[in-house]
Amino acid sequence: MFLVVPMIVAALSYSVAAAEVFAGCFNPSVININAIFPRSYNTATITCPEVCRRLSSPQDTYAYSRISTVQPNTSLCWCTTVQPDAAHLIADSSCPYPNLSAELVRPPPNWGWYKCFDFLAQGPANNFTVQSLPECLTACSTYPNAYFSHLDNSNNMFCACYQRGPPFTTDQCGVGVYYHYYHSFGPSEFVKRRISGFEDGEQGRGLCPSGLSACRIKDGDDYSFELPDHAWYHHEQRHMHKGTM
């Protein structure tokens, strides 16, 4: 197994098959919490998106949740097709009380979310307008990375599809900052050869921060790296010792 994702995501070595993706942190006015019946759930045993799925919620349902102040280990969940309004977006991803965490319950297949990235003044290349987060992820289905943003408070939503992951990330996911979503892919032959070199004591040729191991993607741009999945590597080694390669 192998991921073509940002360098910092080395720990995410599993296949992406997310049943929901983070859509942002919003103040309580993003939905009418008095008109939508809230479900109370134990955060140790279930998630808000799973609560919504068990209610057979429609395809474009969003799960809004926040910690309950009445019972410990309990949160409240609101399931609705109301799309988050950027006017209520909070520049955070931890969503402290009383703010609501919004998650898209059934995103297009095989997408996961990992923090945010600020393109600053230059902006992403070839970005385009979309009407929703699902539309962005669907449009980027043939790319390993998708960037989605509310560029202002008027619900102008933009999307960009990239081969590269962000060179750094931020937890401050607010207006004008791009949410980063990613696919998982199989290892390239280049990285298989790179991993083989580890046993020979080969020194890393690619640049990598904080002592992580990463390989520059052949013919890639300055931000393009592949992260060897050591779980995949050890799995292959076990098969080699058994003579099953």
PDB file of C-alpha atoms in Angstrom:
ATOM      1  CA  MET A   1       0.000   0.000   0.000  1.00  0.00           C
ATOM      2  CA  PHE A   2       1.193   3.484  -0.736  1.00  0.00           C
ATOM      3  CA  LEU A   3       0.001   7.059  -0.525  1.00  0.00           C
ATOM      4  CA  VAL A   4       0.678   9.994  -2.827  1.00  0.00           C
ATOM      5  CA  VAL A   5      -0.107  12.655  -0.256  1.00  0.00           C
ATOM      6  CA  PRO A   6       1.543  15.599   1.493  1.00  0.00           C
ATOM      7  CA  MET A   7       4.815  14.900   3.253  1.00  0.00           C
ATOM      8  CA  ILE A   8       3.383  15.536   6.683  1.00  0.00           C
ATOM      9  CA  VAL A   9       0.798  12.761   6.348  1.00  0.00           C
ATOM     10  CA  ALA A  10       3.311   9.949   6.849  1.00  0.00           C
ATOM     11  CA  ALA A  11       1.239   8.407   9.619  1.00  0.00           C
ATOM     12  CA  LEU A  12      -1.765   7.893   7.347  1.00  0.00           C
ATOM     13  CA  SER A  13      -0.654   4.617   5.837  1.00  0.00           C
ATOM     14  CA  TYR A  14      -4.057   3.001   5.418  1.00  0.00           C
ATOM     15  CA  SER A  15      -6.374   2.992   2.415  1.00  0.00           C
ATOM     16  CA  VAL A  16      -8.793   5.866   2.287  1.00  0.00           C
ATOM     17  CA  ALA A  17     -12.347   4.622   2.414  1.00  0.00           C
ATOM     18  CA  ALA A  18     -13.833   7.411   4.488  1.00  0.00           C
ATOM     19  CA  ALA A  19     -17.541   7.206   5.183  1.00  0.00           C
ATOM     20  CA  GLU A  20     -17.508  10.930   5.948  1.00  0.00           C
ATOM     21  CA  VAL A  21     -15.213  13.911   5.531  1.00  0.00           C
ATOM     22  CA  PHE A  22     -14.804  17.058   7.588  1.00  0.00           C
ATOM     23  CA  ALA A  23     -16.539  20.064   6.041  1.00  0.00           C
ATOM     24  CA  GLY A  24     -15.679  22.788   8.531  1.00  0.00           C
ATOM     25  CA  CYS A  25     -16.325  24.357  11.899  1.00  0.00           C
ATOM     26  CA  PHE A  26     -19.299  26.719  12.124  1.00  0.00           C
ATOM     27  CA  ASN A  27     -21.019  28.851  14.713  1.00  0.00           C
ATOM     28  CA  PRO A  28     -24.418  27.564  15.973  1.00  0.00           C
ATOM     29  CA  SER A  29     -26.360  29.797  13.573  1.00  0.00           C
ATOM     30  CA  VAL A  30     -25.278  27.681  10.587  1.00  0.00           C
ATOM     31  CA  ILE A  31     -28.439  25.586  11.081  1.00  0.00           C
ATOM     32  CA  ASN A  32     -31.662  26.067  13.010  1.00  0.00           C
ATOM     33  CA  ILE A  33     -30.824  23.794  15.923  1.00  0.00           C
ATOM     34  CA  ASN A  34     -34.287  24.392  17.405  1.00  0.00           C
ATOM     35  CA  ALA A  35     -36.104  23.191  14.280  1.00  0.00           C
ATOM     36  CA  ILE A  36     -33.997  20.066  13.665  1.00  0.00           C
ATOM     37  CA  PHE A  37     -34.387  17.306  16.237  1.00  0.00           C
ATOM     38  CA  PRO A  38     -31.014  16.655  17.940  1.00  0.00           C
ATOM     39  CA  ARG A  39     -29.831  13.128  18.671  1.00  0.00           C
ATOM     40  CA  SER A  40     -27.756  12.491  21.772  1.00  0.00           C
ATOM     41  CA  TYR A  41     -24.987   9.908  21.341  1.00  0.00           C
ATOM     42  CA  ASN A  42     -22.087   8.399  23.270  1.00  0.00           C
ATOM     43  CA  THR A  43     -18.866   9.580  21.652  1.00  0.00           C
ATOM     44  CA  ALA A  44     -17.043   6.437  22.840  1.00  0.00           C
ATOM     45  CA  THR A  45     -19.235   4.101  20.792  1.00  0.00           C
ATOM     46  CA  ILE A  46     -20.535   5.987  17.757  1.00  0.00           C
ATOM     47  CA  THR A  47     -20.038   9.133  15.677  1.00  0.00           C
ATOM     48  CA  CYS A  48     -22.517  11.741  14.525  1.00  0.00           C
ATOM     49  CA  PRO A  49     -22.188  10.725  10.828  1.00  0.00           C
ATOM     50  CA  GLU A  50     -22.944   7.113  11.797  1.00  0.00           C
ATOM     51  CA  VAL A  51     -26.028   8.311  13.664  1.00  0.00           C
ATOM     52  CA  CYS A  52     -27.167  10.010  10.461  1.00  0.00           C
ATOM     53  CA  ARG A  53     -26.455   6.919   8.345  1.00  0.00           C
ATOM     54  CA  ARG A  54     -28.532   4.759  10.682  1.00  0.00           C
ATOM     55  CA  LEU A  55     -31.388   7.184  10.142  1.00  0.00           C
ATOM     56  CA  SER A  56     -31.120   6.450   6.385  1.00  0.00           C
ATOM     57  CA  SER A  57     -30.279  10.066   5.680  1.00  0.00           C
ATOM     58  CA  PRO A  58     -30.142  11.162   2.006  1.00  0.00           C
ATOM     59  CA  GLN A  59     -26.957  11.286  -0.067  1.00  0.00           C
ATOM     60  CA  ASP A  60     -26.067  14.940   0.531  1.00  0.00           C
ATOM     61  CA  THR A  61     -26.614  14.904   4.295  1.00  0.00           C
ATOM     62  CA  TYR A  62     -24.355  16.847   6.624  1.00  0.00           C
ATOM     63  CA  ALA A  63     -23.808  15.764  10.221  1.00  0.00           C
ATOM     64  CA  TYR A  64     -23.473  18.683  12.629  1.00  0.00           C
ATOM     65  CA  SER A  65     -22.270  17.883  16.129  1.00  0.00           C
ATOM     66  CA  ARG A  66     -21.097  19.506  19.327  1.00  0.00           C
ATOM     67  CA  ILE A  67     -20.190  18.396  22.821  1.00  0.00           C
ATOM     68  CA  SER A  68     -23.027  18.214  25.322  1.00  0.00           C
ATOM     69  CA  THR A  69     -22.634  20.311  28.461  1.00  0.00           C
ATOM     70  CA  VAL A  70     -25.105  18.111  30.359  1.00  0.00           C
ATOM     71  CA  GLN A  71     -23.562  14.627  30.202  1.00  0.00           C
ATOM     72  CA  PRO A  72     -19.880  13.608  29.961  1.00  0.00           C
ATOM     73  CA  ASN A  73     -18.750  11.685  26.857  1.00  0.00           C
ATOM     74  CA  THR A  74     -21.938  12.733  25.130  1.00  0.00           C
ATOM     75  CA  SER A  75     -22.498  14.929  22.108  1.00  0.00           C
ATOM     76  CA  LEU A  76     -25.496  16.196  20.206  1.00  0.00           C
ATOM     77  CA  CYS A  77     -26.005  15.425  16.526  1.00  0.00           C
ATOM     78  CA  TRP A  78     -28.129  17.152  13.902  1.00  0.00           C
ATOM     79  CA  CYS A  79     -28.657  15.422  10.530  1.00  0.00           C
ATOM     80  CA  THR A  80     -29.748  17.678   7.689  1.00  0.00           C
ATOM     81  CA  THR A  81     -29.305  18.322   3.982  1.00  0.00           C
ATOM     82  CA  VAL A  82     -28.687  21.995   4.768  1.00  0.00           C
ATOM     83  CA  GLN A  83     -25.299  22.840   3.266  1.00  0.00           C
ATOM     84  CA  PRO A  84     -22.961  24.843   5.545  1.00  0.00           C
ATOM     85  CA  ASP A  85     -23.126  28.596   4.963  1.00  0.00           C
ATOM     86  CA  ALA A  86     -19.725  30.298   4.774  1.00  0.00           C
ATOM     87  CA  ALA A  87     -21.103  33.287   6.664  1.00  0.00           C
ATOM     88  CA  HIS A  88     -20.901  31.135   9.804  1.00  0.00           C
ATOM     89  CA  LEU A  89     -17.500  29.535   9.149  1.00  0.00           C
ATOM     90  CA  ILE A  90     -15.017  29.520  12.052  1.00  0.00           C
ATOM     91  CA  ALA A  91     -11.239  29.560  11.468  1.00  0.00           C
ATOM     92  CA  ASP A  92     -10.621  26.352  13.390  1.00  0.00           C
ATOM     93  CA  SER A  93     -10.852  22.588  12.981  1.00  0.00           C
ATOM     94  CA  SER A  94     -11.289  21.536  16.624  1.00  0.00           C
ATOM     95  CA  CYS A  95     -14.683  23.283  16.882  1.00  0.00           C
ATOM     96  CA  PRO A  96     -14.735  24.287  20.569  1.00  0.00           C
ATOM     97  CA  TYR A  97     -18.127  24.687  22.255  1.00  0.00           C
ATOM     98  CA  PRO A  98     -20.603  26.085  21.304  1.00  0.00           C
ATOM     99  CA  ASN A  99     -19.509  25.765  17.668  1.00  0.00           C
ATOM    100  CA  LEU A 100     -20.615  22.894  15.449  1.00  0.00           C
ATOM    101  CA  SER A 101     -18.412  20.451  13.567  1.00  0.00           C
ATOM    102  CA  ALA A 102     -19.837  19.723  10.104  1.00  0.00           C
ATOM    103  CA  GLU A 103     -19.118  16.492   8.224  1.00  0.00           C
ATOM    104  CA  LEU A 104     -20.324  15.360   4.819  1.00  0.00           C
ATOM    105  CA  VAL A 105     -21.881  11.985   5.610  1.00  0.00           C
ATOM    106  CA  ARG A 106     -21.566  10.236   2.243  1.00  0.00           C
ATOM    107  CA  PRO A 107     -18.767  11.841   0.216  1.00  0.00           C
ATOM    108  CA  PRO A 108     -17.768  10.550  -3.214  1.00  0.00           C
ATOM    109  CA  PRO A 109     -15.830   7.279  -2.739  1.00  0.00           C
ATOM    110  CA  ASN A 110     -12.306   7.015  -1.367  1.00  0.00           C
ATOM    111  CA  TRP A 111     -11.733  10.558  -0.132  1.00  0.00           C
ATOM    112  CA  GLY A 112     -10.236  11.545   3.198  1.00  0.00           C
ATOM    113  CA  TRP A 113      -9.576  14.958   4.738  1.00  0.00           C
ATOM    114  CA  TYR A 114      -6.258  16.141   6.173  1.00  0.00           C
ATOM    115  CA  LYS A 115      -6.104  19.681   7.536  1.00  0.00           C
ATOM    116  CA  CYS A 116      -5.917  22.814   5.404  1.00  0.00           C
ATOM    117  CA  PHE A 117      -3.524  24.815   3.264  1.00  0.00           C
ATOM    118  CA  ASP A 118      -3.275  28.543   2.606  1.00  0.00           C
ATOM    119  CA  PHE A 119      -2.205  29.282  -0.959  1.00  0.00           C
ATOM    120  CA  LEU A 120      -1.756  32.934   0.102  1.00  0.00           C
ATOM    121  CA  ALA A 121      -1.806  35.627  -2.577  1.00  0.00           C
ATOM    122  CA  GLN A 122      -0.884  33.433  -5.541  1.00  0.00           C
ATOM    123  CA  GLY A 123      -3.881  31.119  -5.121  1.00  0.00           C
ATOM    124  CA  PRO A 124      -4.087  27.638  -6.624  1.00  0.00           C
ATOM    125  CA  ALA A 125      -3.549  27.069 -10.328  1.00  0.00           C
ATOM    126  CA  ASN A 126      -6.620  26.375 -12.468  1.00  0.00           C
ATOM    127  CA  ASN A 127      -9.192  26.611  -9.710  1.00  0.00           C
ATOM    128  CA  PHE A 128     -12.866  26.615 -10.678  1.00  0.00           C
ATOM    129  CA  THR A 129     -16.198  27.381  -9.055  1.00  0.00           C
ATOM    130  CA  VAL A 130     -18.423  24.652  -7.627  1.00  0.00           C
ATOM    131  CA  GLN A 131     -21.772  24.566  -5.891  1.00  0.00           C
ATOM    132  CA  SER A 132     -20.785  22.157  -3.129  1.00  0.00           C
ATOM    133  CA  LEU A 133     -18.028  20.061  -1.570  1.00  0.00           C
ATOM    134  CA  PRO A 134     -19.341  16.821  -3.179  1.00  0.00           C
ATOM    135  CA  GLU A 135     -19.128  18.491  -6.596  1.00  0.00           C
ATOM    136  CA  CYS A 136     -15.473  19.365  -5.970  1.00  0.00           C
ATOM    137  CA  LEU A 137     -14.514  15.843  -4.866  1.00  0.00           C
ATOM    138  CA  THR A 138     -16.319  14.306  -7.824  1.00  0.00           C
ATOM    139  CA  ALA A 139     -14.588  16.674 -10.249  1.00  0.00           C
ATOM    140  CA  CYS A 140     -11.181  15.709  -8.808  1.00  0.00           C
ATOM    141  CA  SER A 141     -11.804  11.953  -8.851  1.00  0.00           C
ATOM    142  CA  THR A 142      -8.845  11.300 -11.173  1.00  0.00           C
ATOM    143  CA  TYR A 143      -6.414  13.331  -9.028  1.00  0.00           C
ATOM    144  CA  PRO A 144      -4.796  12.343  -5.717  1.00  0.00           C
ATOM    145  CA  ASN A 145      -5.531  15.710  -4.095  1.00  0.00           C
ATOM    146  CA  ALA A 146      -8.476  18.100  -4.040  1.00  0.00           C
ATOM    147  CA  TYR A 147      -8.579  21.576  -2.492  1.00  0.00           C
ATOM    148  CA  PHE A 148     -11.906  23.163  -1.559  1.00  0.00           C
ATOM    149  CA  SER A 149     -12.499  26.645  -0.188  1.00  0.00           C
ATOM    150  CA  HIS A 150     -15.046  29.290   0.698  1.00  0.00           C
ATOM    151  CA  LEU A 151     -13.037  32.228  -0.623  1.00  0.00           C
ATOM    152  CA  ASP A 152     -15.318  34.735   1.073  1.00  0.00           C
ATOM    153  CA  ASN A 153     -18.417  34.895   3.259  1.00  0.00           C
ATOM    154  CA  SER A 154     -20.813  35.024   0.304  1.00  0.00           C
ATOM    155  CA  ASN A 155     -20.735  31.264  -0.395  1.00  0.00           C
ATOM    156  CA  ASN A 156     -18.457  31.519  -3.420  1.00  0.00           C
ATOM    157  CA  MET A 157     -16.968  28.023  -3.416  1.00  0.00           C
ATOM    158  CA  PHE A 158     -13.832  27.095  -5.314  1.00  0.00           C
ATOM    159  CA  CYS A 159     -12.109  23.827  -6.104  1.00  0.00           C
ATOM    160  CA  ALA A 160      -8.674  22.842  -7.440  1.00  0.00           C
ATOM    161  CA  CYS A 161      -7.442  19.378  -8.440  1.00  0.00           C
ATOM    162  CA  TYR A 162      -3.755  18.646  -7.887  1.00  0.00           C
ATOM    163  CA  GLN A 163      -1.218  15.889  -8.298  1.00  0.00           C
ATOM    164  CA  ARG A 164       0.640  17.333  -5.331  1.00  0.00           C
ATOM    165  CA  GLY A 165      -0.169  17.544  -1.665  1.00  0.00           C
ATOM    166  CA  PRO A 166       0.477  20.686   0.371  1.00  0.00           C
ATOM    167  CA  PRO A 167       4.071  21.350   1.533  1.00  0.00           C
ATOM    168  CA  PHE A 168       2.689  22.298   4.951  1.00  0.00           C
ATOM    169  CA  THR A 169      -0.722  22.385   6.626  1.00  0.00           C
ATOM    170  CA  THR A 170      -2.691  24.439   9.128  1.00  0.00           C
ATOM    171  CA  ASP A 171      -5.504  23.706  11.576  1.00  0.00           C
ATOM    172  CA  GLN A 172      -6.950  27.185  11.030  1.00  0.00           C
ATOM    173  CA  CYS A 173      -9.434  26.216   8.327  1.00  0.00           C
ATOM    174  CA  GLY A 174     -11.334  29.424   7.735  1.00  0.00           C
ATOM    175  CA  VAL A 175     -12.574  31.638   4.927  1.00  0.00           C
ATOM    176  CA  GLY A 176     -10.027  31.880   2.117  1.00  0.00           C
ATOM    177  CA  VAL A 177      -8.096  28.801   3.255  1.00  0.00           C
ATOM    178  CA  TYR A 178      -8.348  25.560   1.286  1.00  0.00           C
ATOM    179  CA  TYR A 179      -9.479  22.298   2.865  1.00  0.00           C
ATOM    180  CA  HIS A 180      -7.215  19.487   1.677  1.00  0.00           C
ATOM    181  CA  TYR A 181      -8.748  16.147   0.655  1.00  0.00           C
ATOM    182  CA  TYR A 182      -6.773  13.190  -0.643  1.00  0.00           C
ATOM    183  CA  HIS A 183      -7.030   9.800  -2.372  1.00  0.00           C
ATOM    184  CA  SER A 184      -4.897   6.720  -1.746  1.00  0.00           C
ATOM    185  CA  PHE A 185      -2.997   5.082  -4.599  1.00  0.00           C
ATOM    186  CA  GLY A 186      -0.761   2.039  -5.107  1.00  0.00           C
ATOM    187  CA  PRO A 187       3.035   2.392  -4.882  1.00  0.00           C
ATOM    188  CA  SER A 188       4.878   3.430  -8.001  1.00  0.00           C
ATOM    189  CA  GLU A 189       7.790   1.389  -9.322  1.00  0.00           C
ATOM    190  CA  PHE A 190      10.023   4.341  -8.443  1.00  0.00           C
ATOM    191  CA  VAL A 191       9.131   4.087  -4.756  1.00  0.00           C
ATOM    192  CA  LYS A 192       9.366   0.285  -4.748  1.00  0.00           C
ATOM    193  CA  ARG A 193      12.962   0.683  -5.910  1.00  0.00           C
ATOM    194  CA  ARG A 194      13.476   3.451  -3.341  1.00  0.00           C
ATOM    195  CA  ILE A 195      12.212   1.218  -0.518  1.00  0.00           C
ATOM    196  CA  SER A 196      14.492  -1.605  -1.666  1.00  0.00           C
ATOM    197  CA  GLY A 197      17.429   0.745  -1.197  1.00  0.00           C
ATOM    198  CA  PHE A 198      16.687   1.107   2.520  1.00  0.00           C
ATOM    199  CA  GLU A 199      18.108  -2.359   3.260  1.00  0.00           C
ATOM    200  CA  ASP A 200      21.347  -1.441   1.541  1.00  0.00           C
ATOM    201  CA  GLY A 201      21.741   1.564   3.788  1.00  0.00           C
ATOM    202  CA  GLU A 202      20.972   3.925   0.932  1.00  0.00           C
ATOM    203  CA  GLN A 203      20.681   7.534   2.003  1.00  0.00           C
ATOM    204  CA  GLY A 204      17.513   9.396   1.059  1.00  0.00           C
ATOM    205  CA  ARG A 205      17.822  11.387  -2.115  1.00  0.00           C
ATOM    206  CA  GLY A 206      14.566  13.310  -1.695  1.00  0.00           C
ATOM    207  CA  LEU A 207      14.110  16.281   0.587  1.00  0.00           C
ATOM    208  CA  CYS A 208      12.001  15.676   3.657  1.00  0.00           C
ATOM    209  CA  PRO A 209      11.276  17.672   6.822  1.00  0.00           C
ATOM    210  CA  SER A 210      11.548  16.474  10.432  1.00  0.00           C
ATOM    211  CA  GLY A 211      13.530  13.365   9.594  1.00  0.00           C
ATOM    212  CA  LEU A 212      10.747  11.697   7.612  1.00  0.00           C
ATOM    213  CA  SER A 213      11.511   9.506   4.612  1.00  0.00           C
ATOM    214  CA  ALA A 214      10.096  10.756   1.348  1.00  0.00           C
ATOM    215  CA  CYS A 215      10.896  10.438  -2.332  1.00  0.00           C
ATOM    216  CA  ARG A 216      10.523  13.102  -4.953  1.00  0.00           C
ATOM    217  CA  ILE A 217       8.078  11.986  -7.616  1.00  0.00           C
ATOM    218  CA  LYS A 218       9.771  11.535 -10.963  1.00  0.00           C
ATOM    219  CA  ASP A 219       8.956  14.493 -13.214  1.00  0.00           C
ATOM    220  CA  GLY A 220       6.975  16.020 -10.348  1.00  0.00           C
ATOM    221  CA  ASP A 221       6.881  19.618  -9.211  1.00  0.00           C
ATOM    222  CA  ASP A 222       8.542  21.102  -6.139  1.00  0.00           C
ATOM    223  CA  TYR A 223       5.684  20.057  -3.866  1.00  0.00           C
ATOM    224  CA  SER A 224       5.392  16.463  -5.140  1.00  0.00           C
ATOM    225  CA  PHE A 225       6.581  13.710  -2.826  1.00  0.00           C
ATOM    226  CA  GLU A 226       5.692  10.075  -2.302  1.00  0.00           C
ATOM    227  CA  LEU A 227       5.780   8.596   1.181  1.00  0.00           C
ATOM    228  CA  PRO A 228       6.944   4.976   1.449  1.00  0.00           C
ATOM    229  CA  ASP A 229       4.448   2.990   3.502  1.00  0.00           C
ATOM    230  CA  HIS A 230       6.561   0.873   5.837  1.00  0.00           C
ATOM    231  CA  ALA A 231       3.622  -1.383   6.661  1.00  0.00           C
ATOM    232  CA  TRP A 232       3.414  -2.225   2.948  1.00  0.00           C
ATOM    233  CA  TYR A 233       7.173  -2.726   2.872  1.00  0.00           C
ATOM    234  CA  HIS A 234       7.200  -5.192   5.783  1.00  0.00           C
ATOM    235  CA  HIS A 235       4.223  -7.022   4.281  1.00  0.00           C
ATOM    236  CA  GLU A 236       6.182  -7.491   1.056  1.00  0.00           C
ATOM    237  CA  GLN A 237       9.229  -8.644   2.991  1.00  0.00           C
ATOM    238  CA  ARG A 238       7.239 -11.349   4.793  1.00  0.00           C
ATOM    239  CA  HIS A 239       6.058 -12.713   1.463  1.00  0.00           C
ATOM    240  CA  MET A 240       9.593 -12.682   0.116  1.00  0.00           C
ATOM    241  CA  HIS A 241      10.809 -14.796   3.044  1.00  0.00           C
ATOM    242  CA  LYS A 242       7.979 -17.259   2.409  1.00  0.00           C
ATOM    243  CA  GLY A 243       8.886 -17.464  -1.254  1.00  0.00           C
ATOM    244  CA  THR A 244       5.529 -16.151  -2.391  1.00  0.00           C
ATOM    245  CA  MET A 245       6.659 -13.025  -4.229  1.00  0.00           C
TER     246      MET A 245
END
